[in-house]
PDB file of C-alpha atoms in Angstrom:
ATOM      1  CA  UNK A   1       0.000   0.000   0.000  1.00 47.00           C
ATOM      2  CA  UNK A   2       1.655   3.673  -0.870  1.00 56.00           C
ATOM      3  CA  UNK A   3       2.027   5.984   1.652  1.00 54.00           C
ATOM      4  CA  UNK A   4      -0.728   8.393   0.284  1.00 58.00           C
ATOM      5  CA  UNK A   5      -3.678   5.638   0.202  1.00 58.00           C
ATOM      6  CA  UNK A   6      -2.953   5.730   4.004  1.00 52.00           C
ATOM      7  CA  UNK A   7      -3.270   9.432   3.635  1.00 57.00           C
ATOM      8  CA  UNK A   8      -6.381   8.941   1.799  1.00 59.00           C
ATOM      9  CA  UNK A   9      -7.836   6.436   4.239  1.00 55.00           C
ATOM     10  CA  UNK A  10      -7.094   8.876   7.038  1.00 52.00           C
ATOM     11  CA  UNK A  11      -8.901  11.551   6.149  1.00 55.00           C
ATOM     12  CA  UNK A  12     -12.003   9.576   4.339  1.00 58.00           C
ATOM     13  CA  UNK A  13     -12.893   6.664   6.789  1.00 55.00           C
ATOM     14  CA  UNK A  14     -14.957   6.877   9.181  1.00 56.00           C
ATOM     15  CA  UNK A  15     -14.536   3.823  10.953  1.00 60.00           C
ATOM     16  CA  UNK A  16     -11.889   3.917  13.958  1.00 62.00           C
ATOM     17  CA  UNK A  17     -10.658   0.870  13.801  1.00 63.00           C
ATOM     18  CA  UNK A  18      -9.423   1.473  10.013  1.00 55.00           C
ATOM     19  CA  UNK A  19      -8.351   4.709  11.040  1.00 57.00           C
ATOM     20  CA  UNK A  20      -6.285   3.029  13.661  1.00 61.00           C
ATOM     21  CA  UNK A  21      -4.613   0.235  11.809  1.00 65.00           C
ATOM     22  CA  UNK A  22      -4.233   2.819   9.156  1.00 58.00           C
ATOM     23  CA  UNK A  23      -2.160   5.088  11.504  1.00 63.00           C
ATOM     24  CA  UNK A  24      -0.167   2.185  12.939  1.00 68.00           C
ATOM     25  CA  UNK A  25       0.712   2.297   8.931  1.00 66.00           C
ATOM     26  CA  UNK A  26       1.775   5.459   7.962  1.00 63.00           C
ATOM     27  CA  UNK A  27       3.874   5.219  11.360  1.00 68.00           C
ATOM     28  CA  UNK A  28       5.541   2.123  10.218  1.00 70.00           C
ATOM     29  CA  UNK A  29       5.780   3.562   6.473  1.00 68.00           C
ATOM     30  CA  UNK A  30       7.473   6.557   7.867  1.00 68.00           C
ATOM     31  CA  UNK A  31       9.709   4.852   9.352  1.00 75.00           C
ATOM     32  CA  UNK A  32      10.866   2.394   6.452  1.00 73.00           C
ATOM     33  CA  UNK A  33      10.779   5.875   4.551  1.00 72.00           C
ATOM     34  CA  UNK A  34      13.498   7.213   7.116  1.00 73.00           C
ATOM     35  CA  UNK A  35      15.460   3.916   7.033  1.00 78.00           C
ATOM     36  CA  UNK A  36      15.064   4.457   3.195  1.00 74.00           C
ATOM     37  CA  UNK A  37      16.939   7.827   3.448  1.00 75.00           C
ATOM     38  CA  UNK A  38      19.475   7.150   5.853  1.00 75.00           C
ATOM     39  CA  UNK A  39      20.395   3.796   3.283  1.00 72.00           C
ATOM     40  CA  UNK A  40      20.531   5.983   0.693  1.00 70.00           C
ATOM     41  CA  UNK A  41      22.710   8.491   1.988  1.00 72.00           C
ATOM     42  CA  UNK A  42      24.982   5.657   3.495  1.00 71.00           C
ATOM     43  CA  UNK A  43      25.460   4.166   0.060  1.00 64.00           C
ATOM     44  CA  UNK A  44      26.116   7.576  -1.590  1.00 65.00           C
ATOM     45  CA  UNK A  45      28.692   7.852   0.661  1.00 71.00           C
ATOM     46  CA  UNK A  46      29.833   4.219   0.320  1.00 65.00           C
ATOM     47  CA  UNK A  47      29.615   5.231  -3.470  1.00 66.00           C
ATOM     48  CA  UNK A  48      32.190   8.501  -3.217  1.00 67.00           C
ATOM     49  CA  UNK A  49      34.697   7.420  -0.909  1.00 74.00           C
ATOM     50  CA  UNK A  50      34.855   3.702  -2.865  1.00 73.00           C
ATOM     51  CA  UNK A  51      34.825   5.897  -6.038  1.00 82.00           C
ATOM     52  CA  UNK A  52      37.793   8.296  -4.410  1.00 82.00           C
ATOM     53  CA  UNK A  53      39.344   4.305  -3.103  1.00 83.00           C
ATOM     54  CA  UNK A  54      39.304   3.279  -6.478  1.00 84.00           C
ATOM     55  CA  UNK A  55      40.520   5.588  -8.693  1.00 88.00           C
ATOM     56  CA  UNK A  56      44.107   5.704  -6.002  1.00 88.00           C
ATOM     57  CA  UNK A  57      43.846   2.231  -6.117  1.00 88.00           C
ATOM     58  CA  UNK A  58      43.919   1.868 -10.163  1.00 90.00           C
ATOM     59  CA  UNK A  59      46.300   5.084 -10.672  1.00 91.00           C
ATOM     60  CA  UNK A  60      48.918   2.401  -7.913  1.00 91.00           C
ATOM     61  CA  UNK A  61      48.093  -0.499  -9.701  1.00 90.00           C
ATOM     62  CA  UNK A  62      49.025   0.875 -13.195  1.00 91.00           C
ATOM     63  CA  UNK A  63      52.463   2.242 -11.633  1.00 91.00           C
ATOM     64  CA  UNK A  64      53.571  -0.208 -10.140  1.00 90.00           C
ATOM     65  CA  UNK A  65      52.527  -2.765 -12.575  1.00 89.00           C
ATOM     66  CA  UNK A  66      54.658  -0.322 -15.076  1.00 89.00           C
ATOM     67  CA  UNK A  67      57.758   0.153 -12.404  1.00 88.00           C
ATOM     68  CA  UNK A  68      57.934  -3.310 -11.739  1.00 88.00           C
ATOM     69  CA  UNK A  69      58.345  -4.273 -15.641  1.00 88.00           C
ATOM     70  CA  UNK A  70      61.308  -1.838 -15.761  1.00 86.00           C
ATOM     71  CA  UNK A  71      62.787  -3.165 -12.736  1.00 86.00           C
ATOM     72  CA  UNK A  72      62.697  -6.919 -13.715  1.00 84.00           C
ATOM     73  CA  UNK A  73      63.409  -6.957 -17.277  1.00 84.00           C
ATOM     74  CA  UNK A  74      67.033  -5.518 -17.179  1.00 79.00           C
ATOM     75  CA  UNK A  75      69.896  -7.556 -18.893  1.00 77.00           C
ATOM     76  CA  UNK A  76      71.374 -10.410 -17.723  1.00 79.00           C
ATOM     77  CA  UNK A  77      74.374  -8.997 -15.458  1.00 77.00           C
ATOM     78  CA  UNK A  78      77.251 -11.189 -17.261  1.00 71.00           C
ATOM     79  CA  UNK A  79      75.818 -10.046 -20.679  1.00 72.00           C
ATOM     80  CA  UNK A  80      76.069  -6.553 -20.062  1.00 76.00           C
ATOM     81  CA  UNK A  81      78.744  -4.466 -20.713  1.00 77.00           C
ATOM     82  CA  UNK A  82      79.720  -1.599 -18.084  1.00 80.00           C
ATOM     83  CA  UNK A  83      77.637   1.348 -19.646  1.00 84.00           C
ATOM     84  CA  UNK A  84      74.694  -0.830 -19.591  1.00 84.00           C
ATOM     85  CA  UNK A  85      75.119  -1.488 -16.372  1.00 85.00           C
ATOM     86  CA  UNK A  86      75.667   1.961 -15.451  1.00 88.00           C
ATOM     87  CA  UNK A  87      72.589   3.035 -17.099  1.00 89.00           C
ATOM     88  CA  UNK A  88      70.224   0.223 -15.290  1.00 89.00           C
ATOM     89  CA  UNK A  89      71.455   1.198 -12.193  1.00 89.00           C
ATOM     90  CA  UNK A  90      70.681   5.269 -12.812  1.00 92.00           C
ATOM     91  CA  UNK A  91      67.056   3.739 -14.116  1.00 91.00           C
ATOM     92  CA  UNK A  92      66.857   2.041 -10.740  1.00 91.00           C
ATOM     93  CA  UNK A  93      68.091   4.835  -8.618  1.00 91.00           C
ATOM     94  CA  UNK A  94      65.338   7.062 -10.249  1.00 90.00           C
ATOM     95  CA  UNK A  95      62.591   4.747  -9.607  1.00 90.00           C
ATOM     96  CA  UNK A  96      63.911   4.343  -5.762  1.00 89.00           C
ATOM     97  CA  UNK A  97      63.579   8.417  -5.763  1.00 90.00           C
ATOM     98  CA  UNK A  98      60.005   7.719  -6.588  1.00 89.00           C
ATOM     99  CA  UNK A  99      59.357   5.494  -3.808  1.00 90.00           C
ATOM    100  CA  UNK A 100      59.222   7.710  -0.814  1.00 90.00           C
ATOM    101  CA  UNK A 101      56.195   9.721  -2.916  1.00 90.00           C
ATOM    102  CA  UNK A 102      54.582   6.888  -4.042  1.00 90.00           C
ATOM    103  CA  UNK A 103      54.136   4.964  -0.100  1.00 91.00           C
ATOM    104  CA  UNK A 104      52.414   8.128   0.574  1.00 92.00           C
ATOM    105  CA  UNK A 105      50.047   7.343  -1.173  1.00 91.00           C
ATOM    106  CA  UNK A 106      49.886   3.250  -0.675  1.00 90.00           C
ATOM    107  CA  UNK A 107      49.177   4.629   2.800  1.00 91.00           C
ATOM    108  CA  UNK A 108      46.699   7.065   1.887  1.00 88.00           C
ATOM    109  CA  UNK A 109      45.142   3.727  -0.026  1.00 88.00           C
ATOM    110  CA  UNK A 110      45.431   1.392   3.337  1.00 89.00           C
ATOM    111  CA  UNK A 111      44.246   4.364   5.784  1.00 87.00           C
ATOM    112  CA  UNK A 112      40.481   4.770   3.182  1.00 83.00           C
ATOM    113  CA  UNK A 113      40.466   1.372   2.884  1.00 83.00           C
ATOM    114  CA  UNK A 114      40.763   0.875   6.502  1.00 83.00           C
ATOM    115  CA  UNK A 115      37.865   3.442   7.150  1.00 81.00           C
ATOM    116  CA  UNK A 116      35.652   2.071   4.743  1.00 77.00           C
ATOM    117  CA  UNK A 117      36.374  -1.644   6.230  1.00 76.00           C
ATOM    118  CA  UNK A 118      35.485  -0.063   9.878  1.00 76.00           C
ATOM    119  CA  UNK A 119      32.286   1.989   8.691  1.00 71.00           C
ATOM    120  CA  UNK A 120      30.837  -0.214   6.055  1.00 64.00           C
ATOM    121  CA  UNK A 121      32.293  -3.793   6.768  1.00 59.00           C
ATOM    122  CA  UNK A 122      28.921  -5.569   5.761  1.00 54.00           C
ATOM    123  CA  UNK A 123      28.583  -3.755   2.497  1.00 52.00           C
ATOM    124  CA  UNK A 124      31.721  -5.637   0.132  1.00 58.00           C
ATOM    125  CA  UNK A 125      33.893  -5.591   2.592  1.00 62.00           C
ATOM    126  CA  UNK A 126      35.928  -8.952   1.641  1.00 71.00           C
ATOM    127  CA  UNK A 127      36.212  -7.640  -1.682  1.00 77.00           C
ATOM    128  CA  UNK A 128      37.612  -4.637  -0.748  1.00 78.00           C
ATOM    129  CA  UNK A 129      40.297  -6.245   1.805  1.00 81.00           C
ATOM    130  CA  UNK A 130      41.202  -8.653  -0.937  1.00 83.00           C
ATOM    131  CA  UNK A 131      42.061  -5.643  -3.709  1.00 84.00           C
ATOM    132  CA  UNK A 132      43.743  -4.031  -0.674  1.00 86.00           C
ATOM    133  CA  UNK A 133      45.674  -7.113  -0.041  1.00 88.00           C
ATOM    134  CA  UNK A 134      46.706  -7.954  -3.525  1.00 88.00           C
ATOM    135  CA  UNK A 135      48.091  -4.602  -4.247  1.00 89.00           C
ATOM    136  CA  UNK A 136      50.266  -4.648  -0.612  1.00 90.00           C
ATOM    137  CA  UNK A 137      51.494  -8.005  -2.156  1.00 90.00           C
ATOM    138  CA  UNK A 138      52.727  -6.057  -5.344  1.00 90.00           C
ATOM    139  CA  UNK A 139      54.010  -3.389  -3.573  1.00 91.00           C
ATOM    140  CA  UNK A 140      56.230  -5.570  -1.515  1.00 91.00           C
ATOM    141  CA  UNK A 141      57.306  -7.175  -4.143  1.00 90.00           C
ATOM    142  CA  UNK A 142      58.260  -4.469  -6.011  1.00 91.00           C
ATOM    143  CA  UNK A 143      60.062  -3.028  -3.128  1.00 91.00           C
ATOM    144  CA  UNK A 144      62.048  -6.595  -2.816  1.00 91.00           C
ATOM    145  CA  UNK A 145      62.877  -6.711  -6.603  1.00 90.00           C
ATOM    146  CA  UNK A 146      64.614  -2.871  -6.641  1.00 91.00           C
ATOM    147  CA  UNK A 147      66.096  -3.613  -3.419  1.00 91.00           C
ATOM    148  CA  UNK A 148      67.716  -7.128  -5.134  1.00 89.00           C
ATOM    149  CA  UNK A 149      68.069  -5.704  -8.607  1.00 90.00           C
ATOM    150  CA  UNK A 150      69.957  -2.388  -7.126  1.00 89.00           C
ATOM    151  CA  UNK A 151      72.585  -4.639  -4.990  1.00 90.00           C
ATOM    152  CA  UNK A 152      73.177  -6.922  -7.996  1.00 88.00           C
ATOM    153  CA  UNK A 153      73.970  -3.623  -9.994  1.00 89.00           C
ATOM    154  CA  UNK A 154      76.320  -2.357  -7.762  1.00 88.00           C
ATOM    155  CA  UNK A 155      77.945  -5.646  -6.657  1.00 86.00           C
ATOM    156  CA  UNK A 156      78.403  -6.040 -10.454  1.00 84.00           C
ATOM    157  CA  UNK A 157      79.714  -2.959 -10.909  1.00 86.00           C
ATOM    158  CA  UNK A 158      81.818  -2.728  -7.575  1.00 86.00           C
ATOM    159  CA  UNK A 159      83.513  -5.677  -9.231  1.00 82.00           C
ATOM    160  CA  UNK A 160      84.651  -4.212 -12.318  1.00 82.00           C
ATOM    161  CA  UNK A 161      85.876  -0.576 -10.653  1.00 84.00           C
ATOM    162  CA  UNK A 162      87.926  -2.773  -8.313  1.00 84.00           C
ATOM    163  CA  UNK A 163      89.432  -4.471 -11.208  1.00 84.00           C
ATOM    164  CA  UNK A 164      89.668  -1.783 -12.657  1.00 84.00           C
ATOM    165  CA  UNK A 165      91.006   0.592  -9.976  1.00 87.00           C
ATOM    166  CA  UNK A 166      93.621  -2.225  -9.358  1.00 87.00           C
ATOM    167  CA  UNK A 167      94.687  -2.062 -12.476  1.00 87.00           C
ATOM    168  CA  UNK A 168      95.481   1.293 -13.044  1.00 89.00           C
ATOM    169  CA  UNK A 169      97.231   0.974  -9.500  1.00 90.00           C
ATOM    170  CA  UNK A 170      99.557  -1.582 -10.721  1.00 90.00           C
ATOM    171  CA  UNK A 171     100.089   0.047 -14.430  1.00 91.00           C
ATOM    172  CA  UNK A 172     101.570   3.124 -12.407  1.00 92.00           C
ATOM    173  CA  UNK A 173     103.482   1.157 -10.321  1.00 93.00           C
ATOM    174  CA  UNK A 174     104.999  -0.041 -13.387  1.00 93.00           C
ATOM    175  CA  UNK A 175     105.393   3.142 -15.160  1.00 94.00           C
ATOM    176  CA  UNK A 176     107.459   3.515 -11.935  1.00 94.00           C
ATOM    177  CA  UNK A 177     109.898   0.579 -12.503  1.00 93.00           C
ATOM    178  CA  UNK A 178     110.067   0.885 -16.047  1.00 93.00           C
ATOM    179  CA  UNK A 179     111.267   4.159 -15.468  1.00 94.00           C
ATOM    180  CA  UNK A 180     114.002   3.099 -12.674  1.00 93.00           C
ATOM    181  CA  UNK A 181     114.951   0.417 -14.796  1.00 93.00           C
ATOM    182  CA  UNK A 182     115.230   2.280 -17.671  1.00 93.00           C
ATOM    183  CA  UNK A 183     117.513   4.399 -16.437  1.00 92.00           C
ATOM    184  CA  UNK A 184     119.564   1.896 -14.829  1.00 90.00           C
ATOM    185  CA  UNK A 185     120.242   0.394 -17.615  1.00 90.00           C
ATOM    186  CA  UNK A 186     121.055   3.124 -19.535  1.00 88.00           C
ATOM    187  CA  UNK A 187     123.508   3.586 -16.704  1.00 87.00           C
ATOM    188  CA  UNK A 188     125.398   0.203 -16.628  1.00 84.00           C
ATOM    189  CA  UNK A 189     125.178  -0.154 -20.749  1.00 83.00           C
ATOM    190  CA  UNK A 190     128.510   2.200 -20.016  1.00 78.00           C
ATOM    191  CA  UNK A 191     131.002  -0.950 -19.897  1.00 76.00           C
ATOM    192  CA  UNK A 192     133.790   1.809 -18.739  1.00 77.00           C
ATOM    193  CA  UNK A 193     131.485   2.841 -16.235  1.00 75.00           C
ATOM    194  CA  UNK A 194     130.805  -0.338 -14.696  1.00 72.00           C
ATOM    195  CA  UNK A 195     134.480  -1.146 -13.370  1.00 75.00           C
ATOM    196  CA  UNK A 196     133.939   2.191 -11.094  1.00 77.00           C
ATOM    197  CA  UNK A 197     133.454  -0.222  -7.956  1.00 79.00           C
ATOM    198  CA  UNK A 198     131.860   2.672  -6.436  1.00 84.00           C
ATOM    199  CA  UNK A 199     129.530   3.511  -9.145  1.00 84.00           C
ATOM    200  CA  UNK A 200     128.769  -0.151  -9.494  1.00 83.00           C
ATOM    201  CA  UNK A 201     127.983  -0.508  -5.867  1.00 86.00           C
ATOM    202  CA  UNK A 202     125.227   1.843  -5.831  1.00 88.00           C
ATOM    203  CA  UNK A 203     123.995   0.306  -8.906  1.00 87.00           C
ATOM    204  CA  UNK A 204     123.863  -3.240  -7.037  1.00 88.00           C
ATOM    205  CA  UNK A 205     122.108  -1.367  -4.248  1.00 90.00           C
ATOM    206  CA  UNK A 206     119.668   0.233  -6.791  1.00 90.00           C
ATOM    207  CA  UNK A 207     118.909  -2.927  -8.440  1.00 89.00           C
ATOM    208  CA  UNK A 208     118.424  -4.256  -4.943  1.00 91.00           C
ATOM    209  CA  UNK A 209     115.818  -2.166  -4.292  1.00 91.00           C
ATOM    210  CA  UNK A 210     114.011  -2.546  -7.386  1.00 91.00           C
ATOM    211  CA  UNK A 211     113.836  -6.358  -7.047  1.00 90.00           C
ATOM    212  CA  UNK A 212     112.556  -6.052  -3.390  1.00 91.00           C
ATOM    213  CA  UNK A 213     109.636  -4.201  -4.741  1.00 91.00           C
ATOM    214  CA  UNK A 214     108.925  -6.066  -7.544  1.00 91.00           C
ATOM    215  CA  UNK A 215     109.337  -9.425  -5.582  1.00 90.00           C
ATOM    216  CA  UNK A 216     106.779  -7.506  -2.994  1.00 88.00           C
ATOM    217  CA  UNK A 217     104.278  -6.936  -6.172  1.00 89.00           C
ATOM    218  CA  UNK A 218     104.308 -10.818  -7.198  1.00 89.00           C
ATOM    219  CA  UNK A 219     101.075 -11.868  -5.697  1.00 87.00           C
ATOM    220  CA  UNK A 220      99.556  -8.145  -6.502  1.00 87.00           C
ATOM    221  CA  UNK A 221     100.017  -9.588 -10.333  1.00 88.00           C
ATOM    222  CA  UNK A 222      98.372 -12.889  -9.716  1.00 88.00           C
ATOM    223  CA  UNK A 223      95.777 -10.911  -8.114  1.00 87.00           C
ATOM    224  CA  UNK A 224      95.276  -8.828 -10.576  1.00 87.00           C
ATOM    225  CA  UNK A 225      95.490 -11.461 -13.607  1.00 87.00           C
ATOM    226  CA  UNK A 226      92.885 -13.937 -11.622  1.00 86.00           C
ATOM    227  CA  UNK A 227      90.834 -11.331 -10.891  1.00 84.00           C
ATOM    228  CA  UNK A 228      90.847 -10.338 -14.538  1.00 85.00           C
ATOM    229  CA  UNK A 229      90.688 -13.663 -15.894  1.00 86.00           C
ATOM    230  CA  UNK A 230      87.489 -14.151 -13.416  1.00 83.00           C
ATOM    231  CA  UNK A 231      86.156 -11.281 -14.776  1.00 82.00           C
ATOM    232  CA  UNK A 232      86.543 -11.807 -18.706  1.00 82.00           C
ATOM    233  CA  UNK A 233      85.367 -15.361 -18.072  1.00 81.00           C
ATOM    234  CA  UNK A 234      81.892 -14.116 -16.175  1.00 78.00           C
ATOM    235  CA  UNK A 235      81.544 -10.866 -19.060  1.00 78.00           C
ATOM    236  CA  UNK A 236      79.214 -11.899 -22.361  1.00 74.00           C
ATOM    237  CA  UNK A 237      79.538  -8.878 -24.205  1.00 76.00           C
ATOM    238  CA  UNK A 238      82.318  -9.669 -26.753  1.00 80.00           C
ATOM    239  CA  UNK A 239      83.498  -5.760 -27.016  1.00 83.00           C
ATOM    240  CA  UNK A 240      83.925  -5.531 -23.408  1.00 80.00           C
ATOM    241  CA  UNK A 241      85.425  -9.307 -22.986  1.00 83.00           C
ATOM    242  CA  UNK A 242      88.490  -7.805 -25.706  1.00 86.00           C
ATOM    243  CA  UNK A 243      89.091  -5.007 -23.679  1.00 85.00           C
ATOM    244  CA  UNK A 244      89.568  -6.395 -20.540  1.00 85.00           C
ATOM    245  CA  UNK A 245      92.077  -8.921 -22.402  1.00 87.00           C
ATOM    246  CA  UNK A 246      93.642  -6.945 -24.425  1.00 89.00           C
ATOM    247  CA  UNK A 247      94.359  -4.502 -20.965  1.00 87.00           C
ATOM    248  CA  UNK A 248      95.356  -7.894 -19.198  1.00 87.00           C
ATOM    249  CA  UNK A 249      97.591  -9.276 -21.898  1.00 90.00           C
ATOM    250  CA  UNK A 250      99.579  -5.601 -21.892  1.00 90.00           C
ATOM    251  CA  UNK A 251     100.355  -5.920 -18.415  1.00 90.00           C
ATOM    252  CA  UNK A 252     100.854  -9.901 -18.721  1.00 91.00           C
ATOM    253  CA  UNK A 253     103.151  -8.431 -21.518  1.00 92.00           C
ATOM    254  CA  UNK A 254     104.897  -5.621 -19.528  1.00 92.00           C
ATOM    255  CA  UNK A 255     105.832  -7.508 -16.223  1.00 93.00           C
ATOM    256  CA  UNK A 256     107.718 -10.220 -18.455  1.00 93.00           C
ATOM    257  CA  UNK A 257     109.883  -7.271 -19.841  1.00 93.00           C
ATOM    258  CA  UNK A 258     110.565  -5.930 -16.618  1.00 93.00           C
ATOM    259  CA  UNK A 259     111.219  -9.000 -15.042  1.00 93.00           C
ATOM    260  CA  UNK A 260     113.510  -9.607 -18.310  1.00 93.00           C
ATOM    261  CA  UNK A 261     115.066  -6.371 -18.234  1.00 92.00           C
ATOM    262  CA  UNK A 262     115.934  -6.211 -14.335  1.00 92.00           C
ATOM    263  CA  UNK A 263     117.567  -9.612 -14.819  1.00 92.00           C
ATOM    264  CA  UNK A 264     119.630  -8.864 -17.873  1.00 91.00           C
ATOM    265  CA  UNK A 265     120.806  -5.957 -14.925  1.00 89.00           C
ATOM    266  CA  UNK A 266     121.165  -8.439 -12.426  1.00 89.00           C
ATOM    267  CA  UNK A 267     123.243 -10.690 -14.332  1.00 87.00           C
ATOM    268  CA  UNK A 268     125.673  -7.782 -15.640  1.00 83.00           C
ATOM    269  CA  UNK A 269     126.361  -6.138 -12.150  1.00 83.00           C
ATOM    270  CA  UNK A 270     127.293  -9.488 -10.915  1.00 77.00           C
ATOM    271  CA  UNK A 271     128.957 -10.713 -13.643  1.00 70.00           C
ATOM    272  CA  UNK A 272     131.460  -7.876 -13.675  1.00 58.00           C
ATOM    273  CA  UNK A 273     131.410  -8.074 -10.280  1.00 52.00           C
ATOM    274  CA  UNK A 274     132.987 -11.152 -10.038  1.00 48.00           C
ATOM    275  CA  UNK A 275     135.332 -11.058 -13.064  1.00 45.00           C
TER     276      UNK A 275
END
């Protein structure tokens, strides 16, 4: 029965009883009609702040779905070459600089989710925690994979530099001993020269010296060729792979000639020496 055939049967009937029931009615229908409202207004507000849920929730999910397909589908770390490498990590530095921005608003997502879950818990709720839920999931994943990703960059990278700082290390130690050696030989080429016992003591002494130091340096070239042989061995890139070899073999190279030279040295000061 509407609402205004109780009206109607209000003002028309005579009968009391009818009357009565038919107030009991419109009480009753009044209140249903205030229920009515108050459900309506608590779904349009269900509607908004679901709406305002939704559209953070989609804007995170397509950002992180996009973030986490940059992070995971670098190159393979061997395969790379150092530039690459270089550039994957500045890629992964500038999506960590987005981060701190972003859990803003994963938080802003959690705290209206959480709200809604408290105020309207009957109306979808288990849908809503499970969205809420999923996209947690991805975020801490995606959190996991930079984390991972960033320290296999650097690790990678760390490797190289060390080679590489080693290397130029032990290239100007060499230019060092070429240089001593260089001139000490150019010093005891002088055959005349040589039977100065004075001269040719301090030339003993200096050739002394030089082998101490280059004994000392021994292992710091087995380092330095393991490491680089390591190194070429792990590297895929076939440009990169030539460098480092062609920078190992020059030093492989170089010590041989000073080890040559200083004994050629050797052998002269002590061979005159005794004669």
């Amino acid at each position: 029965m509407r609402h205004l055939d109780l009206i109607r049967i209000l003002d028309e009937s005579q009968s009391q009883a009818v009357r009565g029931k038919a107030e009991m009615m419109s009480v009753e229908c009044d209140r249903i009609l205030g229920q009515c409202h108050r459900r309506k207004k608590t779904l349009n507000k269900i509607l908004d702040e679901s709406r305002a849920w939704d559209n953070l929730r989609n804007a995170l999910n397509i950002w992180l779905t996009e973030v986490q397909e940059r992070v995971t589908s670098g190159s393979k770390i061997d395969a790379a070459n150092e530039e690459t490498l270089k550039q994957e990590l500045k890629e992964i530095h500038e999506v960590a600089g987005t981060i701190d921005e972003m859990k803003l608003k994963m938080d802003e997502l959690n705290k209206r989710g959480n709200a809604l879950l408290d105020r309207y818990r009957a109306d979808e709720g288990h849908n809503l925690s499970h969205a809420t839920s999923k996209l947690n999931t991805l975020w801490s994943k995606f959190n996991d994979n930079v984390r991972i990703r960033r320290a296999v960059l650097e690790a990678a990278l760390r490797a190289r530099n060390d080679f590489h700082a080693a290397l130029e290390q032990l290239e100007t130690w060499m230019d060092g001993v070429d240089a001593s050696l260089t001139q000490l030989n150019e010093a005891t080429s002088n055959i005349q020269a040589l039977k100065d016992s004075i001269k040719r003591k301090g030339w003993i002494e200096d050739e002394k010296n030089v082998r101490v130091d280059m004994d000392a340096h021994r292992d710091v070239i087995r380092s330095v060729e393991d490491m680089g042989s390591q190194l070429i061995h792990r590297v895929e890139d076939s440009k990169e792979r030539e460098r480092l070899g062609e920078r190992l073999s020059h030093v492989s190279i170089r010590w041989r000639h000073l080890v040559g030279l200083a004994d050629a040295i050797r052998l002269l000061l002590f061979h005159l020496t005794y004669l």
